[in-house]
């Protein structure tokens, strides 16, 4: 794409070129299910419509549509954007897998940090509150880490949630 930016639309200014590239990229993404020629026709129709409404995206582009070289370069740019969309779509499973791995690594790092820290006052208070509410025996929390207490709290909540589901199930029968 970088090579393309330097070699096409040489008669346009830097700002014109940049805005055209940006707009066409989003336009092609929006209409990515169509062929190059139909996207080009849609783009030209849109620009002519907005120009007729006195609200053009690009004031300078209407006379450029008469030039064969400009149309040819537009087709090249649209094709390149279509190829990039296709490449992104092919890479999607790989990127999703990378995101999952990164998420797991962040979770492990967070758990490691929590295992080295003492529990917070809120955690201790919440643990005591849960033990009272569910009539559970409160265990010693003096030597526990933040992670240990988090696991104990989630275990209590999971057990109670499971018990609630069983009670509802028994009532339904």
GROMACS .gro file of C-alpha atoms in nm:
model
  173
    1UNK     CA    1   0.000   0.000   0.000
    2UNK     CA    2   0.285   0.236   0.081
    3UNK     CA    3   0.429   0.180  -0.265
    4UNK     CA    4   0.090   0.263  -0.415
    5UNK     CA    5   0.058   0.589  -0.226
    6UNK     CA    6   0.376   0.718  -0.379
    7UNK     CA    7   0.299   0.614  -0.736
    8UNK     CA    8  -0.065   0.697  -0.801
    9UNK     CA    9  -0.253   1.026  -0.801
   10UNK     CA   10   0.067   1.223  -0.853
   11UNK     CA   11  -0.130   1.529  -0.971
   12UNK     CA   12  -0.312   1.557  -0.634
   13UNK     CA   13  -0.186   1.746  -0.333
   14UNK     CA   14  -0.079   1.563  -0.020
   15UNK     CA   15  -0.402   1.648   0.163
   16UNK     CA   16  -0.622   1.554  -0.131
   17UNK     CA   17  -0.443   1.224  -0.169
   18UNK     CA   18  -0.465   1.146   0.201
   19UNK     CA   19  -0.834   1.226   0.229
   20UNK     CA   20  -0.915   1.029  -0.087
   21UNK     CA   21  -0.722   0.724   0.036
   22UNK     CA   22  -0.888   0.737   0.375
   23UNK     CA   23  -1.238   0.785   0.237
   24UNK     CA   24  -1.196   0.512  -0.026
   25UNK     CA   25  -1.067   0.269   0.233
   26UNK     CA   26  -1.382   0.310   0.444
   27UNK     CA   27  -1.603   0.314   0.133
   28UNK     CA   28  -1.455  -0.014   0.008
   29UNK     CA   29  -1.489  -0.166   0.355
   30UNK     CA   30  -1.856  -0.068   0.357
   31UNK     CA   31  -1.915  -0.219   0.011
   32UNK     CA   32  -1.657  -0.499   0.033
   33UNK     CA   33  -1.901  -0.764  -0.086
   34UNK     CA   34  -1.914  -0.611  -0.437
   35UNK     CA   35  -1.677  -0.621  -0.731
   36UNK     CA   36  -1.426  -0.346  -0.810
   37UNK     CA   37  -1.621  -0.199  -1.101
   38UNK     CA   38  -1.948  -0.179  -0.909
   39UNK     CA   39  -1.771  -0.014  -0.613
   40UNK     CA   40  -1.618   0.238  -0.852
   41UNK     CA   41  -1.958   0.312  -1.007
   42UNK     CA   42  -2.112   0.354  -0.662
   43UNK     CA   43  -1.832   0.589  -0.558
   44UNK     CA   44  -1.873   0.803  -0.870
   45UNK     CA   45  -2.252   0.812  -0.830
   46UNK     CA   46  -2.221   0.910  -0.464
   47UNK     CA   47  -1.974   1.187  -0.537
   48UNK     CA   48  -2.187   1.324  -0.822
   49UNK     CA   49  -2.496   1.311  -0.601
   50UNK     CA   50  -2.329   1.495  -0.316
   51UNK     CA   51  -2.180   1.745  -0.559
   52UNK     CA   52  -2.530   1.811  -0.699
   53UNK     CA   53  -2.654   1.861  -0.341
   54UNK     CA   54  -2.376   2.118  -0.285
   55UNK     CA   55  -2.226   1.896  -0.014
   56UNK     CA   56  -1.939   1.710  -0.183
   57UNK     CA   57  -1.681   1.505   0.001
   58UNK     CA   58  -1.422   1.634  -0.243
   59UNK     CA   59  -1.486   1.957  -0.434
   60UNK     CA   60  -1.203   1.888  -0.676
   61UNK     CA   61  -1.299   1.533  -0.778
   62UNK     CA   62  -1.583   1.586  -1.031
   63UNK     CA   63  -1.360   1.714  -1.315
   64UNK     CA   64  -1.115   1.431  -1.239
   65UNK     CA   65  -1.377   1.169  -1.330
   66UNK     CA   66  -1.337   1.275  -1.694
   67UNK     CA   67  -0.972   1.164  -1.695
   68UNK     CA   68  -0.907   0.805  -1.790
   69UNK     CA   69  -0.586   0.787  -1.585
   70UNK     CA   70  -0.770   0.899  -1.271
   71UNK     CA   71  -1.036   0.627  -1.314
   72UNK     CA   72  -0.764   0.368  -1.376
   73UNK     CA   73  -0.581   0.472  -1.058
   74UNK     CA   74  -0.909   0.461  -0.862
   75UNK     CA   75  -0.958   0.102  -0.979
   76UNK     CA   76  -0.606   0.014  -0.866
   77UNK     CA   77  -0.670   0.167  -0.525
   78UNK     CA   78  -1.006  -0.008  -0.486
   79UNK     CA   79  -0.852  -0.343  -0.584
   80UNK     CA   80  -0.573  -0.293  -0.333
   81UNK     CA   81  -0.823  -0.215  -0.058
   82UNK     CA   82  -1.026  -0.523  -0.151
   83UNK     CA   83  -0.711  -0.736  -0.128
   84UNK     CA   84  -0.632  -0.593   0.215
   85UNK     CA   85  -0.986  -0.668   0.336
   86UNK     CA   86  -0.953  -1.024   0.210
   87UNK     CA   87  -0.616  -1.061   0.382
   88UNK     CA   88  -0.758  -0.931   0.711
   89UNK     CA   89  -1.045  -1.178   0.684
   90UNK     CA   90  -0.801  -1.466   0.630
   91UNK     CA   91  -0.593  -1.355   0.930
   92UNK     CA   92  -0.894  -1.320   1.160
   93UNK     CA   93  -0.870  -1.672   1.319
   94UNK     CA   94  -0.500  -1.620   1.389
   95UNK     CA   95  -0.561  -1.278   1.544
   96UNK     CA   96  -0.846  -1.412   1.756
   97UNK     CA   97  -0.618  -1.688   1.882
   98UNK     CA   98  -0.349  -1.430   1.966
   99UNK     CA   99  -0.605  -1.223   2.158
  100UNK     CA  100  -0.709  -1.528   2.360
  101UNK     CA  101  -0.347  -1.610   2.443
  102UNK     CA  102  -0.280  -1.250   2.546
  103UNK     CA  103  -0.592  -1.253   2.765
  104UNK     CA  104  -0.478  -1.573   2.936
  105UNK     CA  105  -0.132  -1.425   2.994
  106UNK     CA  106  -0.280  -1.110   3.148
  107UNK     CA  107  -0.497  -1.326   3.375
  108UNK     CA  108  -0.196  -1.533   3.486
  109UNK     CA  109   0.008  -1.218   3.553
  110UNK     CA  110  -0.279  -1.070   3.751
  111UNK     CA  111  -0.319  -1.388   3.955
  112UNK     CA  112   0.055  -1.396   4.021
  113UNK     CA  113   0.049  -1.038   4.149
  114UNK     CA  114  -0.256  -1.115   4.364
  115UNK     CA  115  -0.086  -1.421   4.512
  116UNK     CA  116   0.191  -1.197   4.647
  117UNK     CA  117  -0.038  -0.934   4.802
  118UNK     CA  118  -0.230  -0.945   5.130
  119UNK     CA  119  -0.612  -0.942   5.108
  120UNK     CA  120  -0.792  -0.609   5.105
  121UNK     CA  121  -1.022  -0.490   5.380
  122UNK     CA  122  -1.316  -0.511   5.142
  123UNK     CA  123  -1.234  -0.873   5.063
  124UNK     CA  124  -1.210  -0.962   5.431
  125UNK     CA  125  -1.537  -0.784   5.508
  126UNK     CA  126  -1.715  -0.950   5.215
  127UNK     CA  127  -1.584  -1.294   5.316
  128UNK     CA  128  -1.709  -1.244   5.672
  129UNK     CA  129  -2.046  -1.124   5.543
  130UNK     CA  130  -2.083  -1.432   5.318
  131UNK     CA  131  -1.991  -1.667   5.600
  132UNK     CA  132  -2.257  -1.510   5.822
  133UNK     CA  133  -2.520  -1.505   5.549
  134UNK     CA  134  -2.477  -1.870   5.453
  135UNK     CA  135  -2.398  -1.995   5.806
  136UNK     CA  136  -2.053  -2.119   5.709
  137UNK     CA  137  -1.758  -2.169   5.938
  138UNK     CA  138  -1.516  -1.879   5.896
  139UNK     CA  139  -1.161  -1.996   5.830
  140UNK     CA  140  -0.841  -1.820   5.934
  141UNK     CA  141  -0.755  -1.544   5.683
  142UNK     CA  142  -0.437  -1.412   5.843
  143UNK     CA  143  -0.189  -1.593   5.615
  144UNK     CA  144  -0.400  -1.592   5.298
  145UNK     CA  145  -0.319  -1.390   4.989
  146UNK     CA  146  -0.556  -1.175   4.790
  147UNK     CA  147  -0.586  -1.456   4.533
  148UNK     CA  148  -0.662  -1.717   4.799
  149UNK     CA  149  -0.940  -1.508   4.945
  150UNK     CA  150  -1.079  -1.434   4.600
  151UNK     CA  151  -1.091  -1.808   4.531
  152UNK     CA  152  -1.263  -1.878   4.865
  153UNK     CA  153  -1.526  -1.612   4.797
  154UNK     CA  154  -1.594  -1.739   4.445
  155UNK     CA  155  -1.615  -2.096   4.578
  156UNK     CA  156  -1.876  -1.992   4.835
  157UNK     CA  157  -2.078  -1.806   4.571
  158UNK     CA  158  -2.058  -2.095   4.325
  159UNK     CA  159  -2.172  -2.346   4.588
  160UNK     CA  160  -2.465  -2.130   4.687
  161UNK     CA  161  -2.560  -2.070   4.327
  162UNK     CA  162  -2.553  -2.444   4.261
  163UNK     CA  163  -2.762  -2.508   4.572
  164UNK     CA  164  -3.016  -2.247   4.460
  165UNK     CA  165  -3.044  -2.413   4.119
  166UNK     CA  166  -3.102  -2.752   4.282
  167UNK     CA  167  -3.372  -2.610   4.508
  168UNK     CA  168  -3.550  -2.451   4.209
  169UNK     CA  169  -3.522  -2.777   4.017
  170UNK     CA  170  -3.673  -2.970   4.309
  171UNK     CA  171  -3.962  -2.723   4.333
  172UNK     CA  172  -4.037  -2.758   3.962
  173UNK     CA  173  -4.073  -3.135   3.997
   0.00000   0.00000   0.00000
